[in-house]
PDB file of C-alpha atoms and ligand atoms in Angstrom:
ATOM      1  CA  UNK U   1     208.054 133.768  80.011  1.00  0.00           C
ATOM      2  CA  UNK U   2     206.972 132.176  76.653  1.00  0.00           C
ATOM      3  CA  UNK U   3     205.025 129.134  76.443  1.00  0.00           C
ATOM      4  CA  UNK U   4     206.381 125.922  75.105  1.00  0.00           C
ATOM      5  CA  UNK U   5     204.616 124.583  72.069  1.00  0.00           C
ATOM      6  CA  UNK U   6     205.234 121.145  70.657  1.00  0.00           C
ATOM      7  CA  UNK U   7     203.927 120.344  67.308  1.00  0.00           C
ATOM      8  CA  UNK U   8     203.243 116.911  66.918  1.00  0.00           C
ATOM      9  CA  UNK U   9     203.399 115.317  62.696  1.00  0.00           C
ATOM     10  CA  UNK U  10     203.339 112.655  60.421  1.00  0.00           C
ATOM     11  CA  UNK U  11     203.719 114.217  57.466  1.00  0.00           C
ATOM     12  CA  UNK U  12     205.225 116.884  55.339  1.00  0.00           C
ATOM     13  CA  UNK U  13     204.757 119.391  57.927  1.00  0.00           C
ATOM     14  CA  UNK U  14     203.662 122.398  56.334  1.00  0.00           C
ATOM     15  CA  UNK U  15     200.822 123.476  59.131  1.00  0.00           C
ATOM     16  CA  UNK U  16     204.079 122.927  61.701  1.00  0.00           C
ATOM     17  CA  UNK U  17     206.520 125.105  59.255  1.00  0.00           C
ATOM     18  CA  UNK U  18     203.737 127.800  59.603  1.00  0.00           C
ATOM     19  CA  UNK U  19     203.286 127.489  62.826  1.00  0.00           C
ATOM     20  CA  UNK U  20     207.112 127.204  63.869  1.00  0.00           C
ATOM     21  CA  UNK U  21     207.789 130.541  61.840  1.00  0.00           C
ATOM     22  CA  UNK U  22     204.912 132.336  63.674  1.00  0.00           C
ATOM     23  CA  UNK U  23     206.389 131.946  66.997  1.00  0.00           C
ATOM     24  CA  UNK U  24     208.941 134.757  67.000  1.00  0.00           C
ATOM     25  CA  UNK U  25     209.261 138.285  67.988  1.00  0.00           C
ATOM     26  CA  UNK U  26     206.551 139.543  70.876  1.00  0.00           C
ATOM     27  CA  UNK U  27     204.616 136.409  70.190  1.00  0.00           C
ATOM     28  CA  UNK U  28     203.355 134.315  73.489  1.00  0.00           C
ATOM     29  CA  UNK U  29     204.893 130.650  72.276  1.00  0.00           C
ATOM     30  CA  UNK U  30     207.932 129.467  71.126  1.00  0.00           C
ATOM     31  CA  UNK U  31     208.362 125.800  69.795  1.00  0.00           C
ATOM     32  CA  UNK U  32     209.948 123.145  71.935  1.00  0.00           C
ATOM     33  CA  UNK U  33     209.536 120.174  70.162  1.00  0.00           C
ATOM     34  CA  UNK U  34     208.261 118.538  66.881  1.00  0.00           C
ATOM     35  CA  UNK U  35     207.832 114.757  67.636  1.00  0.00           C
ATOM     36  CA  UNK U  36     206.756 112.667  64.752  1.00  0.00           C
ATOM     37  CA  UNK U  37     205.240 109.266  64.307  1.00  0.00           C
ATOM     38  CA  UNK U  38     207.022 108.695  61.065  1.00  0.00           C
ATOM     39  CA  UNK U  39     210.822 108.573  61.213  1.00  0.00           C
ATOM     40  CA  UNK U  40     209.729 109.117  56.985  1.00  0.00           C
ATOM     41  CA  UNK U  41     207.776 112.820  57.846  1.00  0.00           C
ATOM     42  CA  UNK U  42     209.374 115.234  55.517  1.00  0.00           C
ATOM     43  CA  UNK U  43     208.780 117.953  58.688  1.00  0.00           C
ATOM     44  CA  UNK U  44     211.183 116.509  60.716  1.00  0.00           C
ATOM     45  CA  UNK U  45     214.103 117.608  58.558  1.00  0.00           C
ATOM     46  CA  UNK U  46     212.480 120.765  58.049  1.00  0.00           C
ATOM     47  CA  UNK U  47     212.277 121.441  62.136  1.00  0.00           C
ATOM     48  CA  UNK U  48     215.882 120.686  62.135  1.00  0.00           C
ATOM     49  CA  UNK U  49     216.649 123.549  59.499  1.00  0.00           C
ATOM     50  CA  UNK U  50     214.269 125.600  62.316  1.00  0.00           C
ATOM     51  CA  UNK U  51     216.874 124.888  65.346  1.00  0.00           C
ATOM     52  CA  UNK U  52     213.529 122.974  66.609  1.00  0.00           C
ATOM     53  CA  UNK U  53     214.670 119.909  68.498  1.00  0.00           C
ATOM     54  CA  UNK U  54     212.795 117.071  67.220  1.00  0.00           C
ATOM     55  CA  UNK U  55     211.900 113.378  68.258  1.00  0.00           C
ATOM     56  CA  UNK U  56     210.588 110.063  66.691  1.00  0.00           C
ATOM     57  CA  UNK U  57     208.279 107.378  68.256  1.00  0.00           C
ATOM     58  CA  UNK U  58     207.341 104.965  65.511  1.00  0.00           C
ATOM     59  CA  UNK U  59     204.026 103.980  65.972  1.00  0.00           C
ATOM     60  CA  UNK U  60     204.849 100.316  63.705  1.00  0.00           C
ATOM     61  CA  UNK U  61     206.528  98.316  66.219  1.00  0.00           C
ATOM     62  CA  UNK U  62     203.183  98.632  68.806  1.00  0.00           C
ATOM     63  CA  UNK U  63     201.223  97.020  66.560  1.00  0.00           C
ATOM     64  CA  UNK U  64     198.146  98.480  67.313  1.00  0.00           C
ATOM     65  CA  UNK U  65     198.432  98.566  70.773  1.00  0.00           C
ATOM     66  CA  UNK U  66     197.938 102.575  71.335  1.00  0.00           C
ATOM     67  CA  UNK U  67     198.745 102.503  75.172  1.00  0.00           C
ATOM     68  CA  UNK U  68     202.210 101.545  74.346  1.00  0.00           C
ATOM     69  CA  UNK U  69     202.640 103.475  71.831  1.00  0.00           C
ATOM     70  CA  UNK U  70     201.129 106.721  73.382  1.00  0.00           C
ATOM     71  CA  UNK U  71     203.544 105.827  76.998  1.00  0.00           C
ATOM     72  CA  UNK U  72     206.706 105.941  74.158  1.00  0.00           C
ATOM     73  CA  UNK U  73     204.813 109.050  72.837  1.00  0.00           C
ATOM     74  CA  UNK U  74     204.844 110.306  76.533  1.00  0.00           C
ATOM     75  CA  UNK U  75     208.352 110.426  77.072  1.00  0.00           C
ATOM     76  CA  UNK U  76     210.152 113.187  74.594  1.00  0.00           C
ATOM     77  CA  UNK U  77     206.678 114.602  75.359  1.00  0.00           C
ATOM     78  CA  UNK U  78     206.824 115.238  78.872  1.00  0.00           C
ATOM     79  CA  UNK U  79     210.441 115.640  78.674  1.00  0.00           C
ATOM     80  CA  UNK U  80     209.744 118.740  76.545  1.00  0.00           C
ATOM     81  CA  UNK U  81     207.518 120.151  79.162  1.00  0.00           C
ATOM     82  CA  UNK U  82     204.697 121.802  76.627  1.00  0.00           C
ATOM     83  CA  UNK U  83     202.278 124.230  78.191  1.00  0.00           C
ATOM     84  CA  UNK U  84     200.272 123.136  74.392  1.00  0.00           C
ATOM     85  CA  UNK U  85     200.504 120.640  72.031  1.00  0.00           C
ATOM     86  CA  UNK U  86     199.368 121.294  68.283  1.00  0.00           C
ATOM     87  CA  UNK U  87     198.819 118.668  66.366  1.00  0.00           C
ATOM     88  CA  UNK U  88     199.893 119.280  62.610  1.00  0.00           C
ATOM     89  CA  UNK U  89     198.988 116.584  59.883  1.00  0.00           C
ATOM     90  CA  UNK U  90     199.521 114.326  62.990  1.00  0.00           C
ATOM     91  CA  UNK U  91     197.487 110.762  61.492  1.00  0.00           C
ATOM     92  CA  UNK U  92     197.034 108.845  64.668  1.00  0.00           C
ATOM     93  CA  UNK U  93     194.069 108.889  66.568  1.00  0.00           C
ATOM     94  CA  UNK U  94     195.353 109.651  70.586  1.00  0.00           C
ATOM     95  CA  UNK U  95     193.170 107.594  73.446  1.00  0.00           C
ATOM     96  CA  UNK U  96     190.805 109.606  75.877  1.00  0.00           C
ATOM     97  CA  UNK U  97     193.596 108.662  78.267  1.00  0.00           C
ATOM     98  CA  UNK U  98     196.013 110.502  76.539  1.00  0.00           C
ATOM     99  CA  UNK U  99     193.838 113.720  75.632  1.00  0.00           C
ATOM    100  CA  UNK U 100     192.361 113.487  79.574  1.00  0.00           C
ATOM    101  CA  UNK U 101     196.735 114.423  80.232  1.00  0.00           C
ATOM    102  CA  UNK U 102     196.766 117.450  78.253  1.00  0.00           C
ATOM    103  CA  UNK U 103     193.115 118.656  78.431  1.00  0.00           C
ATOM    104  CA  UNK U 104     192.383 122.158  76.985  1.00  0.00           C
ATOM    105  CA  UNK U 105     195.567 122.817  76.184  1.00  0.00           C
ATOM    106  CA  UNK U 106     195.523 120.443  72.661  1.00  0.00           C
ATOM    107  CA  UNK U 107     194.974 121.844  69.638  1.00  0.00           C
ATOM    108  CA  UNK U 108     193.926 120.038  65.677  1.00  0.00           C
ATOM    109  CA  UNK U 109     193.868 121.721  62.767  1.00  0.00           C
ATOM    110  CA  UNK U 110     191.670 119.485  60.343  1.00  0.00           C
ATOM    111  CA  UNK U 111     190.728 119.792  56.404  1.00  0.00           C
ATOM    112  CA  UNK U 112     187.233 120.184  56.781  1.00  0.00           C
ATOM    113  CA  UNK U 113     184.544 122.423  58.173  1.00  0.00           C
ATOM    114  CA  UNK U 114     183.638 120.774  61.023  1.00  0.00           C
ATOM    115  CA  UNK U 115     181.176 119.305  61.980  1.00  0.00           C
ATOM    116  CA  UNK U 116     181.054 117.783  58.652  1.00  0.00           C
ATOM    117  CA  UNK U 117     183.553 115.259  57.459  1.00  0.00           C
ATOM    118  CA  UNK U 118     185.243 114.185  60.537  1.00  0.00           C
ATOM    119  CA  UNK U 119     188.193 111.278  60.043  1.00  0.00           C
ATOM    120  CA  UNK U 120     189.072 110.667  56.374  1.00  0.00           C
ATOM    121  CA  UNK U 121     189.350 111.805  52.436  1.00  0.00           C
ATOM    122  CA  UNK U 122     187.847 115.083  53.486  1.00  0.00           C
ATOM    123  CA  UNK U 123     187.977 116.553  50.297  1.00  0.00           C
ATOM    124  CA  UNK U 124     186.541 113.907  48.190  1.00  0.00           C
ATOM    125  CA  UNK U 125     184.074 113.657  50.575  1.00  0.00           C
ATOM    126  CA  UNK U 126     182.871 117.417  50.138  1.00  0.00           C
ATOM    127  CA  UNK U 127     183.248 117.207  46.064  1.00  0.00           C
ATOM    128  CA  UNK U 128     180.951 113.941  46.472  1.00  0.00           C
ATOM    129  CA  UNK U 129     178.280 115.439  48.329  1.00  0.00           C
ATOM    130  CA  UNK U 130     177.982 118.253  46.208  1.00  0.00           C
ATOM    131  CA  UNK U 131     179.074 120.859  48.448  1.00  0.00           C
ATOM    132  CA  UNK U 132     179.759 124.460  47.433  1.00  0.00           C
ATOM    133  CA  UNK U 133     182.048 125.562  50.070  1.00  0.00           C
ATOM    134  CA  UNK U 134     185.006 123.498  51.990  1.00  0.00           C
ATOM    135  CA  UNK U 135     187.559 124.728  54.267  1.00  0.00           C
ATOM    136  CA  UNK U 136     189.559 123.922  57.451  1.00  0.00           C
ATOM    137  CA  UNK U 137     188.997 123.905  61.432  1.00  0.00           C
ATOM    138  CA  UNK U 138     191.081 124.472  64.187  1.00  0.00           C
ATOM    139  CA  UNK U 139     189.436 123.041  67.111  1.00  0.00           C
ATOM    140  CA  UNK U 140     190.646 121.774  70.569  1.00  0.00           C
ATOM    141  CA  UNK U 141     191.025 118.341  70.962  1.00  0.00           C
ATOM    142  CA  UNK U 142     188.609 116.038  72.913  1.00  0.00           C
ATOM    143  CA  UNK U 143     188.341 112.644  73.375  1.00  0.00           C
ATOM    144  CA  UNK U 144     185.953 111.978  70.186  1.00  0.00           C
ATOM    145  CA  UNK U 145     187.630 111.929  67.063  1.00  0.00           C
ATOM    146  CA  UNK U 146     187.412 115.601  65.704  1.00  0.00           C
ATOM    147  CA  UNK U 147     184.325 116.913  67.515  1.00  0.00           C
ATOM    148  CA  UNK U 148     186.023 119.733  70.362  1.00  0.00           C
ATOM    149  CA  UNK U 149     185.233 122.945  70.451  1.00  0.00           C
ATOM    150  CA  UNK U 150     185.783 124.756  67.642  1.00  0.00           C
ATOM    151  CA  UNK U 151     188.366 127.628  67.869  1.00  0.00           C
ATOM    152  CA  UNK U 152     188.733 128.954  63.999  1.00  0.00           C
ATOM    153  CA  UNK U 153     187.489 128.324  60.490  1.00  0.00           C
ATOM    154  CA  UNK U 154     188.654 129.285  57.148  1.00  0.00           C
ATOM    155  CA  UNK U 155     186.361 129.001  53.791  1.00  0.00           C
ATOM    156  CA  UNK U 156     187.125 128.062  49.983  1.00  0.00           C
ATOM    157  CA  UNK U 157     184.479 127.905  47.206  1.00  0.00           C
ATOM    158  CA  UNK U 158     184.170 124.422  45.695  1.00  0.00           C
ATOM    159  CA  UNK U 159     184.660 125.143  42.193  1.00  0.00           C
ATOM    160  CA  UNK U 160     183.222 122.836  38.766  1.00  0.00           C
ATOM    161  CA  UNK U 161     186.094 120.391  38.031  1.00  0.00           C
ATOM    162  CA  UNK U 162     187.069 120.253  41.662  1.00  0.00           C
ATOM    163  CA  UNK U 163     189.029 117.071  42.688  1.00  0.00           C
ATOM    164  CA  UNK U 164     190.365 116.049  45.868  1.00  0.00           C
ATOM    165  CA  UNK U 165     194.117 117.522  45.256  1.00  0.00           C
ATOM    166  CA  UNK U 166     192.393 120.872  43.519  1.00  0.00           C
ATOM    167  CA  UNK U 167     190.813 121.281  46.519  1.00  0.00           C
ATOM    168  CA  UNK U 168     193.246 120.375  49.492  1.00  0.00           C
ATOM    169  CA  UNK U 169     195.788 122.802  47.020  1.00  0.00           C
ATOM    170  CA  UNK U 170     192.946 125.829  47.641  1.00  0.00           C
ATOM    171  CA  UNK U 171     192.848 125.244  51.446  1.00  0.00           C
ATOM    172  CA  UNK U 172     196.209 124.177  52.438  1.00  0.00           C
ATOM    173  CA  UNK U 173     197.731 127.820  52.445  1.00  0.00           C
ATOM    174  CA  UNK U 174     194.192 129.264  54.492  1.00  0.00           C
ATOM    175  CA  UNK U 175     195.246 126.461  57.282  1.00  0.00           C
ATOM    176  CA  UNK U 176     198.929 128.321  57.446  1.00  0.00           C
ATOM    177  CA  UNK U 177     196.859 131.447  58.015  1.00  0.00           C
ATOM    178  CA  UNK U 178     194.507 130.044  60.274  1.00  0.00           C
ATOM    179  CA  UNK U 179     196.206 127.527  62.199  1.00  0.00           C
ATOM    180  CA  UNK U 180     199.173 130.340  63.669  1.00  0.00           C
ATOM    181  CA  UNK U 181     196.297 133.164  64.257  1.00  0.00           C
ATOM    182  CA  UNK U 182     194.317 130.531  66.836  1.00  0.00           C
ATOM    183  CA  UNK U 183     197.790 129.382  68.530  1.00  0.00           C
ATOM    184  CA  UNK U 184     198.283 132.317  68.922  1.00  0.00           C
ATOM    185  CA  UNK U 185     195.254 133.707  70.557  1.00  0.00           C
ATOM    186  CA  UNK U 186     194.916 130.400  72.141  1.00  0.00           C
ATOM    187  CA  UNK U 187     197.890 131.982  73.618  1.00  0.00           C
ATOM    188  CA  UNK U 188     196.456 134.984  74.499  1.00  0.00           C
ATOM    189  CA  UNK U 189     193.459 132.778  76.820  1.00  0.00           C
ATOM    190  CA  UNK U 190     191.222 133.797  73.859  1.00  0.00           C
ATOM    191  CA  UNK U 191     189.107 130.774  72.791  1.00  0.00           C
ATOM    192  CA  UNK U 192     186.113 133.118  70.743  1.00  0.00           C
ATOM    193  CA  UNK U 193     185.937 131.118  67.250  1.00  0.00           C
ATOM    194  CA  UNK U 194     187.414 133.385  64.752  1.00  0.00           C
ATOM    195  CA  UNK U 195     186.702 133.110  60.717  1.00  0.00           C
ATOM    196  CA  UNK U 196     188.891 133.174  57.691  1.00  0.00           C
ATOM    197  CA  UNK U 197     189.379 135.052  54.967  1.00  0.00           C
TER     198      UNK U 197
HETATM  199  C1  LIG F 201     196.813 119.103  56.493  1.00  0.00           C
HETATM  200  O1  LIG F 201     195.976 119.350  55.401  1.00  0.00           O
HETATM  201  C2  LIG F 201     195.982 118.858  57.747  1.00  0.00           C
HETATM  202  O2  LIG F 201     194.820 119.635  57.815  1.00  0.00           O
HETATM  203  C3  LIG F 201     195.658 117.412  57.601  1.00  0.00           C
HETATM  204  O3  LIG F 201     196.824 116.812  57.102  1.00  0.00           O
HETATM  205  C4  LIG F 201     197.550 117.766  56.331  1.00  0.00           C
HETATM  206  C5  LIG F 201     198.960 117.815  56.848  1.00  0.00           C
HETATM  207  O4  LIG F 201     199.762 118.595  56.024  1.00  0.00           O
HETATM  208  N1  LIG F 201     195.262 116.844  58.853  1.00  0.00           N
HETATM  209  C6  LIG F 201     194.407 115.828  58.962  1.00  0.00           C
HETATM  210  O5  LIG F 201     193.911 115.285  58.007  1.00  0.00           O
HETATM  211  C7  LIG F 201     194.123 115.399  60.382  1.00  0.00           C
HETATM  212  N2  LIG F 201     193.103 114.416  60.420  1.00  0.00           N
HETATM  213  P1  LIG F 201     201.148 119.165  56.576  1.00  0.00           P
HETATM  214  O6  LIG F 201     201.929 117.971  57.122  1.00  0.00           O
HETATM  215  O7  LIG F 201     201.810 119.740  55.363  1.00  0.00           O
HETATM  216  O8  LIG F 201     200.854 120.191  57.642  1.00  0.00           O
END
């Protein structure tokens, strides 16, 4: 019996396109659902091309109040039955209450290596500081803002001349490597950190 995966966006959806196309064939997940905060995301339309059923909660009419928005999130959610959610490019940051629902079996794939540069402008935070190497994580999600345990990482060269789109360019197509090879060994019940290339 596969396991249901629902990819959660905001965005163009590249990470979900990557890992959507992974999930064939002898793999251990198949995608259920991409549910987007943006009814804008350029991935939804893209998930439709995939046969993916896909959903919308706008987060704009809560007004900042997350527990509404996250008990609208709830409801394609739940109805989609995931054994994992990935989030993909997904810009909202989720209450403890709603990462306490799906503990250990969330997933984040973020633009930095982890521990440093957690939140925001990733990449023009590593050209700032001077830093010679950047990358991505893939980490499971906790209740702090991109601090779980960290499941993959994937590693770039900073190079002179660097700026912020030069560099998210460089590590966009390692997080479509890295990103299906953890889901799917998350899969598997194997949570060893792997490294990329
Ligand atoms: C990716 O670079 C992802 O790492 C980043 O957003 C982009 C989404 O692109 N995620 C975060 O910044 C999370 N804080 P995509 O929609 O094409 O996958």
């Amino acid at each position: 019996m596969n396991k249901r995966v629902a990819i959660l966006i905001s965005g163009s959806g590249s990470n979900m396109v990557a890992l959507a196309q992974s999930m064939t064939g002898d793999h251990p997940g198949r995608a259920c659902l991409v549910l987007s905060n943006d009814p804008q995301a350029g991935g939804l339309a893209k998930a439709r091309a995939m046969g993916i059923p896909t959903a919308v909660v706008d987060h704009r009419p809560f007004k900042g109040d997350r527990a509404a928005f996250e008990a609208a999130l709830m409801e394609p959610l739940l109805a989609a039955a995931p054994d994992l959610i990935a989030l993909a490019g997904f810009m909202r940051v989720l209450t403890p209450d709603f990462v306490a629902r799906f503990e250990g079996r969330m997933l984040n794939i973020h633009p930095s290596l982890l521990p440093k540069y957690k939140g925001l402008n990733t990449h023009a935070r590593a050209i700032a500081a001077g830093d010679t190497e950047a990358g991505c994580t893939v980490h499971e999600v906790t209740a702090a803002l991109d601090d779980g345990p960290i499941l993959g990482q994937a590693r770039v060269p900073v190079l002179p001349g660097d700026t912020a789109e030069t560099l998210a360019a460089r590590i966009l197509p390692l997080e479509h490597q890295l990103y299906p090879a953890v889901l799917r060994r998350v899969l598997e019940g194997k949570r060893a950190p792997i490294a990329l290339p």
